[in-house]
């Protein structure tokens, strides 16, 4: 297996792993913190929440790993886009880590809330709401960071034909939809349905990379004009 084939397979695995880790982690966290009485339940279910946060941290590491693995391949076509892709994936990962800190704070807040006798309409509820909102905003900003710069990533994939162009086009649609969804969510509207095209791309492309790899006809020269 040559270097490009290894990079394709590893990148595909990391894409799928990142998606699975985040979905599993978020599901474990939201099953507790998504209920109205989360301040009462968070501390007693701290191990479940901590496991969910750990999975989200693993997702953050994986998204950086994706960019690092793809860098040697992408830089042959555009070093600027390749470097930028790494940079924006790091920004995304940092924002996701910041968002994952919120549930950890809520576990501690829940412990103090229970020790105080679970007072109704107390400042604990205000602090809890702030922690939840902070996590929400950090996640949406991470999605905007991912969505906007990934348009250049998909442009490079389309121009280079490293993967079939219909998959690159699906990526364009998916990342535009992802950015729009995050903006709508920050404005107080539901944009969940707009996650679907991006989610589809981040399943189809990794599977293609694992099964078929990159389509490299010749060793290209890095071009920054397009």
C-alpha atoms as a PDB file:
ATOM      1  CA  UNK A   1       0.000   0.000   0.000  1.00  0.00           C
ATOM      2  CA  UNK A   2       1.603   3.303  -1.106  1.00  0.00           C
ATOM      3  CA  UNK A   3       1.689   6.499   0.931  1.00  0.00           C
ATOM      4  CA  UNK A   4      -1.318   8.112  -0.797  1.00  0.00           C
ATOM      5  CA  UNK A   5      -3.418   4.992  -0.329  1.00  0.00           C
ATOM      6  CA  UNK A   6      -2.526   4.853   3.349  1.00  0.00           C
ATOM      7  CA  UNK A   7      -3.408   8.529   3.732  1.00  0.00           C
ATOM      8  CA  UNK A   8      -6.770   7.992   2.030  1.00  0.00           C
ATOM      9  CA  UNK A   9      -7.674   5.014   4.216  1.00  0.00           C
ATOM     10  CA  UNK A  10      -6.550   6.709   7.434  1.00  0.00           C
ATOM     11  CA  UNK A  11      -8.386   9.940   6.580  1.00  0.00           C
ATOM     12  CA  UNK A  12     -11.546   7.971   5.810  1.00  0.00           C
ATOM     13  CA  UNK A  13     -11.321   6.099   9.094  1.00  0.00           C
ATOM     14  CA  UNK A  14     -10.755   9.328  11.028  1.00  0.00           C
ATOM     15  CA  UNK A  15     -13.769  10.979   9.368  1.00  0.00           C
ATOM     16  CA  UNK A  16     -16.021   8.088  10.356  1.00  0.00           C
ATOM     17  CA  UNK A  17     -14.484   7.818  13.826  1.00  0.00           C
ATOM     18  CA  UNK A  18     -14.956  11.562  14.457  1.00  0.00           C
ATOM     19  CA  UNK A  19     -18.612  11.381  13.425  1.00  0.00           C
ATOM     20  CA  UNK A  20     -19.300   8.304  15.554  1.00  0.00           C
ATOM     21  CA  UNK A  21     -17.421   9.675  18.582  1.00  0.00           C
ATOM     22  CA  UNK A  22     -19.297  12.961  18.540  1.00  0.00           C
ATOM     23  CA  UNK A  23     -22.732  11.398  18.011  1.00  0.00           C
ATOM     24  CA  UNK A  24     -22.211   8.839  20.790  1.00  0.00           C
ATOM     25  CA  UNK A  25     -20.688  11.380  23.154  1.00  0.00           C
ATOM     26  CA  UNK A  26     -23.367  13.977  22.557  1.00  0.00           C
ATOM     27  CA  UNK A  27     -26.128  11.388  22.967  1.00  0.00           C
ATOM     28  CA  UNK A  28     -24.742  10.327  26.357  1.00  0.00           C
ATOM     29  CA  UNK A  29     -24.489  13.919  27.527  1.00  0.00           C
ATOM     30  CA  UNK A  30     -27.850  15.109  26.211  1.00  0.00           C
ATOM     31  CA  UNK A  31     -29.740  12.167  27.682  1.00  0.00           C
ATOM     32  CA  UNK A  32     -28.933  13.696  31.085  1.00  0.00           C
ATOM     33  CA  UNK A  33     -28.417  17.405  30.492  1.00  0.00           C
ATOM     34  CA  UNK A  34     -31.260  17.678  28.009  1.00  0.00           C
ATOM     35  CA  UNK A  35     -33.886  17.094  30.702  1.00  0.00           C
ATOM     36  CA  UNK A  36     -35.459  19.931  32.748  1.00  0.00           C
ATOM     37  CA  UNK A  37     -34.118  18.505  36.033  1.00  0.00           C
ATOM     38  CA  UNK A  38     -30.519  18.221  34.830  1.00  0.00           C
ATOM     39  CA  UNK A  39     -29.195  20.023  37.911  1.00  0.00           C
ATOM     40  CA  UNK A  40     -30.600  17.262  40.073  1.00  0.00           C
ATOM     41  CA  UNK A  41     -29.413  14.412  37.859  1.00  0.00           C
ATOM     42  CA  UNK A  42     -26.060  15.540  36.446  1.00  0.00           C
ATOM     43  CA  UNK A  43     -23.921  14.686  39.475  1.00  0.00           C
ATOM     44  CA  UNK A  44     -25.490  11.271  40.025  1.00  0.00           C
ATOM     45  CA  UNK A  45     -24.823  10.470  36.349  1.00  0.00           C
ATOM     46  CA  UNK A  46     -21.381  12.060  36.252  1.00  0.00           C
ATOM     47  CA  UNK A  47     -19.673   8.956  34.874  1.00  0.00           C
ATOM     48  CA  UNK A  48     -22.014   8.900  31.882  1.00  0.00           C
ATOM     49  CA  UNK A  49     -21.418  12.598  31.252  1.00  0.00           C
ATOM     50  CA  UNK A  50     -17.649  12.228  31.651  1.00  0.00           C
ATOM     51  CA  UNK A  51     -17.661   9.369  29.142  1.00  0.00           C
ATOM     52  CA  UNK A  52     -19.592  11.536  26.716  1.00  0.00           C
ATOM     53  CA  UNK A  53     -17.151  14.412  27.159  1.00  0.00           C
ATOM     54  CA  UNK A  54     -14.206  12.051  26.609  1.00  0.00           C
ATOM     55  CA  UNK A  55     -15.773  10.908  23.331  1.00  0.00           C
ATOM     56  CA  UNK A  56     -16.205  14.544  22.282  1.00  0.00           C
ATOM     57  CA  UNK A  57     -12.537  15.205  23.094  1.00  0.00           C
ATOM     58  CA  UNK A  58     -11.633  12.212  20.929  1.00  0.00           C
ATOM     59  CA  UNK A  59     -13.700  13.725  18.131  1.00  0.00           C
ATOM     60  CA  UNK A  60     -11.736  16.969  18.496  1.00  0.00           C
ATOM     61  CA  UNK A  61      -8.448  15.104  18.196  1.00  0.00           C
ATOM     62  CA  UNK A  62      -9.722  13.182  15.169  1.00  0.00           C
ATOM     63  CA  UNK A  63     -10.730  16.293  13.205  1.00  0.00           C
ATOM     64  CA  UNK A  64      -7.204  17.680  13.570  1.00  0.00           C
ATOM     65  CA  UNK A  65      -5.833  14.277  12.587  1.00  0.00           C
ATOM     66  CA  UNK A  66      -7.886  14.376   9.374  1.00  0.00           C
ATOM     67  CA  UNK A  67      -6.245  17.617   8.256  1.00  0.00           C
ATOM     68  CA  UNK A  68      -2.764  16.445   9.224  1.00  0.00           C
ATOM     69  CA  UNK A  69      -3.140  13.173   7.313  1.00  0.00           C
ATOM     70  CA  UNK A  70      -4.522  14.931   4.215  1.00  0.00           C
ATOM     71  CA  UNK A  71      -1.932  17.730   4.258  1.00  0.00           C
ATOM     72  CA  UNK A  72       0.813  15.970   2.213  1.00  0.00           C
ATOM     73  CA  UNK A  73      -1.707  15.118  -0.520  1.00  0.00           C
ATOM     74  CA  UNK A  74      -3.513  18.465  -0.604  1.00  0.00           C
ATOM     75  CA  UNK A  75      -0.371  20.604  -0.590  1.00  0.00           C
ATOM     76  CA  UNK A  76       0.640  19.245  -3.997  1.00  0.00           C
ATOM     77  CA  UNK A  77      -2.338  21.077  -5.440  1.00  0.00           C
ATOM     78  CA  UNK A  78      -2.419  24.137  -3.164  1.00  0.00           C
ATOM     79  CA  UNK A  79      -0.154  24.526  -0.156  1.00  0.00           C
ATOM     80  CA  UNK A  80      -2.096  27.588   1.044  1.00  0.00           C
ATOM     81  CA  UNK A  81      -5.393  25.716   1.126  1.00  0.00           C
ATOM     82  CA  UNK A  82      -3.723  22.698   2.743  1.00  0.00           C
ATOM     83  CA  UNK A  83      -2.185  24.843   5.498  1.00  0.00           C
ATOM     84  CA  UNK A  84      -5.459  26.716   5.976  1.00  0.00           C
ATOM     85  CA  UNK A  85      -7.355  23.444   6.255  1.00  0.00           C
ATOM     86  CA  UNK A  86      -5.105  22.347   9.105  1.00  0.00           C
ATOM     87  CA  UNK A  87      -5.469  25.747  10.785  1.00  0.00           C
ATOM     88  CA  UNK A  88      -9.255  25.843  10.594  1.00  0.00           C
ATOM     89  CA  UNK A  89      -9.563  22.254  11.749  1.00  0.00           C
ATOM     90  CA  UNK A  90      -7.486  23.219  14.800  1.00  0.00           C
ATOM     91  CA  UNK A  91      -9.824  26.193  15.394  1.00  0.00           C
ATOM     92  CA  UNK A  92     -12.810  23.847  15.088  1.00  0.00           C
ATOM     93  CA  UNK A  93     -11.245  21.392  17.551  1.00  0.00           C
ATOM     94  CA  UNK A  94     -10.499  24.135  20.100  1.00  0.00           C
ATOM     95  CA  UNK A  95     -14.088  25.409  19.906  1.00  0.00           C
ATOM     96  CA  UNK A  96     -15.419  21.867  20.328  1.00  0.00           C
ATOM     97  CA  UNK A  97     -13.218  21.370  23.400  1.00  0.00           C
ATOM     98  CA  UNK A  98     -14.487  24.662  24.836  1.00  0.00           C
ATOM     99  CA  UNK A  99     -18.041  23.480  24.207  1.00  0.00           C
ATOM    100  CA  UNK A 100     -17.351  20.170  25.944  1.00  0.00           C
ATOM    101  CA  UNK A 101     -16.170  21.970  29.082  1.00  0.00           C
ATOM    102  CA  UNK A 102     -19.751  23.117  29.722  1.00  0.00           C
ATOM    103  CA  UNK A 103     -21.021  19.653  30.728  1.00  0.00           C
ATOM    104  CA  UNK A 104     -18.056  19.256  33.090  1.00  0.00           C
ATOM    105  CA  UNK A 105     -18.985  22.535  34.773  1.00  0.00           C
ATOM    106  CA  UNK A 106     -22.587  21.376  35.049  1.00  0.00           C
ATOM    107  CA  UNK A 107     -21.521  18.216  36.879  1.00  0.00           C
ATOM    108  CA  UNK A 108     -19.755  20.354  39.477  1.00  0.00           C
ATOM    109  CA  UNK A 109     -22.683  22.780  39.604  1.00  0.00           C
ATOM    110  CA  UNK A 110     -25.060  19.864  40.139  1.00  0.00           C
ATOM    111  CA  UNK A 111     -22.974  18.676  43.088  1.00  0.00           C
ATOM    112  CA  UNK A 112     -23.192  22.116  44.711  1.00  0.00           C
ATOM    113  CA  UNK A 113     -26.895  22.389  43.871  1.00  0.00           C
ATOM    114  CA  UNK A 114     -27.659  19.111  45.644  1.00  0.00           C
ATOM    115  CA  UNK A 115     -25.483  20.073  48.647  1.00  0.00           C
ATOM    116  CA  UNK A 116     -27.440  23.332  48.931  1.00  0.00           C
ATOM    117  CA  UNK A 117     -30.713  21.416  49.152  1.00  0.00           C
ATOM    118  CA  UNK A 118     -31.807  21.894  45.521  1.00  0.00           C
ATOM    119  CA  UNK A 119     -33.249  25.394  45.996  1.00  0.00           C
ATOM    120  CA  UNK A 120     -35.883  26.439  43.473  1.00  0.00           C
ATOM    121  CA  UNK A 121     -35.301  29.496  41.254  1.00  0.00           C
ATOM    122  CA  UNK A 122     -31.780  29.944  42.592  1.00  0.00           C
ATOM    123  CA  UNK A 123     -28.612  31.309  40.994  1.00  0.00           C
ATOM    124  CA  UNK A 124     -27.696  27.674  40.251  1.00  0.00           C
ATOM    125  CA  UNK A 125     -30.265  27.694  37.464  1.00  0.00           C
ATOM    126  CA  UNK A 126     -28.828  30.899  36.062  1.00  0.00           C
ATOM    127  CA  UNK A 127     -25.285  29.511  36.087  1.00  0.00           C
ATOM    128  CA  UNK A 128     -26.523  26.300  34.501  1.00  0.00           C
ATOM    129  CA  UNK A 129     -28.243  28.202  31.718  1.00  0.00           C
ATOM    130  CA  UNK A 130     -25.060  30.216  31.083  1.00  0.00           C
ATOM    131  CA  UNK A 131     -22.940  27.052  30.882  1.00  0.00           C
ATOM    132  CA  UNK A 132     -25.400  25.457  28.477  1.00  0.00           C
ATOM    133  CA  UNK A 133     -25.539  28.570  26.294  1.00  0.00           C
ATOM    134  CA  UNK A 134     -21.754  28.815  26.225  1.00  0.00           C
ATOM    135  CA  UNK A 135     -21.461  25.218  25.024  1.00  0.00           C
ATOM    136  CA  UNK A 136     -24.139  25.820  22.403  1.00  0.00           C
ATOM    137  CA  UNK A 137     -22.438  28.929  21.027  1.00  0.00           C
ATOM    138  CA  UNK A 138     -19.007  27.261  20.948  1.00  0.00           C
ATOM    139  CA  UNK A 139     -20.415  24.324  18.987  1.00  0.00           C
ATOM    140  CA  UNK A 140     -22.180  26.532  16.439  1.00  0.00           C
ATOM    141  CA  UNK A 141     -19.031  28.620  15.948  1.00  0.00           C
ATOM    142  CA  UNK A 142     -17.096  25.381  15.387  1.00  0.00           C
ATOM    143  CA  UNK A 143     -19.585  24.390  12.697  1.00  0.00           C
ATOM    144  CA  UNK A 144     -19.276  27.790  11.006  1.00  0.00           C
ATOM    145  CA  UNK A 145     -15.484  27.465  11.049  1.00  0.00           C
ATOM    146  CA  UNK A 146     -15.697  23.971   9.575  1.00  0.00           C
ATOM    147  CA  UNK A 147     -18.363  24.853   7.024  1.00  0.00           C
ATOM    148  CA  UNK A 148     -16.841  28.011   5.578  1.00  0.00           C
ATOM    149  CA  UNK A 149     -13.255  26.849   5.137  1.00  0.00           C
ATOM    150  CA  UNK A 150     -14.314  23.416   3.927  1.00  0.00           C
ATOM    151  CA  UNK A 151     -15.725  25.138   0.836  1.00  0.00           C
ATOM    152  CA  UNK A 152     -12.101  25.741  -0.201  1.00  0.00           C
ATOM    153  CA  UNK A 153     -11.313  22.148   0.719  1.00  0.00           C
ATOM    154  CA  UNK A 154     -14.101  20.926  -1.575  1.00  0.00           C
ATOM    155  CA  UNK A 155     -12.982  23.365  -4.285  1.00  0.00           C
ATOM    156  CA  UNK A 156      -9.540  21.799  -4.162  1.00  0.00           C
ATOM    157  CA  UNK A 157     -11.006  18.282  -4.292  1.00  0.00           C
ATOM    158  CA  UNK A 158     -13.149  19.276  -7.280  1.00  0.00           C
ATOM    159  CA  UNK A 159     -10.305  20.988  -9.163  1.00  0.00           C
ATOM    160  CA  UNK A 160      -7.856  18.151  -8.578  1.00  0.00           C
ATOM    161  CA  UNK A 161     -10.369  15.304  -9.138  1.00  0.00           C
ATOM    162  CA  UNK A 162      -8.846  13.469  -6.184  1.00  0.00           C
ATOM    163  CA  UNK A 163     -12.317  12.063  -5.634  1.00  0.00           C
ATOM    164  CA  UNK A 164     -15.303  11.936  -8.027  1.00  0.00           C
ATOM    165  CA  UNK A 165     -16.594  15.419  -8.671  1.00  0.00           C
ATOM    166  CA  UNK A 166     -20.153  14.587  -7.679  1.00  0.00           C
ATOM    167  CA  UNK A 167     -18.861  13.894  -4.150  1.00  0.00           C
ATOM    168  CA  UNK A 168     -17.034  17.244  -4.112  1.00  0.00           C
ATOM    169  CA  UNK A 169     -20.279  18.961  -5.210  1.00  0.00           C
ATOM    170  CA  UNK A 170     -22.124  17.170  -2.405  1.00  0.00           C
ATOM    171  CA  UNK A 171     -19.450  18.593  -0.086  1.00  0.00           C
ATOM    172  CA  UNK A 172     -20.098  22.132  -1.351  1.00  0.00           C
ATOM    173  CA  UNK A 173     -23.816  21.735  -0.720  1.00  0.00           C
ATOM    174  CA  UNK A 174     -23.242  20.078   2.631  1.00  0.00           C
ATOM    175  CA  UNK A 175     -20.873  22.692   4.020  1.00  0.00           C
ATOM    176  CA  UNK A 176     -22.966  25.635   2.781  1.00  0.00           C
ATOM    177  CA  UNK A 177     -25.948  24.006   4.511  1.00  0.00           C
ATOM    178  CA  UNK A 178     -23.905  23.393   7.664  1.00  0.00           C
ATOM    179  CA  UNK A 179     -22.838  27.037   7.894  1.00  0.00           C
ATOM    180  CA  UNK A 180     -26.401  28.210   7.244  1.00  0.00           C
ATOM    181  CA  UNK A 181     -27.697  25.829   9.904  1.00  0.00           C
ATOM    182  CA  UNK A 182     -25.251  27.130  12.522  1.00  0.00           C
ATOM    183  CA  UNK A 183     -26.127  30.751  11.725  1.00  0.00           C
ATOM    184  CA  UNK A 184     -29.855  29.994  11.983  1.00  0.00           C
ATOM    185  CA  UNK A 185     -29.326  28.247  15.323  1.00  0.00           C
ATOM    186  CA  UNK A 186     -27.423  31.253  16.677  1.00  0.00           C
ATOM    187  CA  UNK A 187     -30.323  33.480  15.560  1.00  0.00           C
ATOM    188  CA  UNK A 188     -32.748  31.328  17.527  1.00  0.00           C
ATOM    189  CA  UNK A 189     -34.185  29.283  14.654  1.00  0.00           C
ATOM    190  CA  UNK A 190     -34.034  25.559  14.068  1.00  0.00           C
ATOM    191  CA  UNK A 191     -31.577  24.559  11.377  1.00  0.00           C
ATOM    192  CA  UNK A 192     -31.181  20.873  12.199  1.00  0.00           C
ATOM    193  CA  UNK A 193     -32.506  19.647   8.840  1.00  0.00           C
ATOM    194  CA  UNK A 194     -29.662  21.498   7.100  1.00  0.00           C
ATOM    195  CA  UNK A 195     -27.149  19.154   8.741  1.00  0.00           C
ATOM    196  CA  UNK A 196     -28.252  16.311   6.463  1.00  0.00           C
ATOM    197  CA  UNK A 197     -26.245  17.122   3.267  1.00  0.00           C
ATOM    198  CA  UNK A 198     -23.029  17.679   5.263  1.00  0.00           C
ATOM    199  CA  UNK A 199     -23.566  14.493   7.257  1.00  0.00           C
ATOM    200  CA  UNK A 200     -24.136  12.595   4.005  1.00  0.00           C
ATOM    201  CA  UNK A 201     -20.881  13.961   2.544  1.00  0.00           C
ATOM    202  CA  UNK A 202     -18.921  13.036   5.659  1.00  0.00           C
ATOM    203  CA  UNK A 203     -20.126   9.456   5.266  1.00  0.00           C
ATOM    204  CA  UNK A 204     -19.904   9.075   1.472  1.00  0.00           C
ATOM    205  CA  UNK A 205     -16.450  10.630   1.074  1.00  0.00           C
ATOM    206  CA  UNK A 206     -14.751   8.592   3.841  1.00  0.00           C
ATOM    207  CA  UNK A 207     -16.228   5.370   2.494  1.00  0.00           C
ATOM    208  CA  UNK A 208     -14.949   6.270  -0.970  1.00  0.00           C
ATOM    209  CA  UNK A 209     -11.489   7.008   0.405  1.00  0.00           C
ATOM    210  CA  UNK A 210     -11.372   3.712   2.277  1.00  0.00           C
ATOM    211  CA  UNK A 211     -12.594   1.622  -0.660  1.00  0.00           C
ATOM    212  CA  UNK A 212     -11.149   3.477  -3.671  1.00  0.00           C
ATOM    213  CA  UNK A 213      -8.561   5.932  -2.358  1.00  0.00           C
ATOM    214  CA  UNK A 214      -7.468   9.080  -4.192  1.00  0.00           C
ATOM    215  CA  UNK A 215      -7.523   9.325  -7.956  1.00  0.00           C
ATOM    216  CA  UNK A 216      -4.033  10.603  -8.714  1.00  0.00           C
ATOM    217  CA  UNK A 217      -3.113  10.497 -12.404  1.00  0.00           C
ATOM    218  CA  UNK A 218       0.273  12.159 -12.028  1.00  0.00           C
ATOM    219  CA  UNK A 219       2.368  14.075  -9.539  1.00  0.00           C
ATOM    220  CA  UNK A 220       0.936  17.609  -9.764  1.00  0.00           C
ATOM    221  CA  UNK A 221       2.677  20.899  -9.237  1.00  0.00           C
ATOM    222  CA  UNK A 222       1.263  23.075  -6.454  1.00  0.00           C
ATOM    223  CA  UNK A 223      -0.786  25.893  -7.969  1.00  0.00           C
ATOM    224  CA  UNK A 224      -2.144  28.809  -6.004  1.00  0.00           C
ATOM    225  CA  UNK A 225      -3.922  30.644  -8.788  1.00  0.00           C
ATOM    226  CA  UNK A 226      -7.164  28.681  -8.899  1.00  0.00           C
END
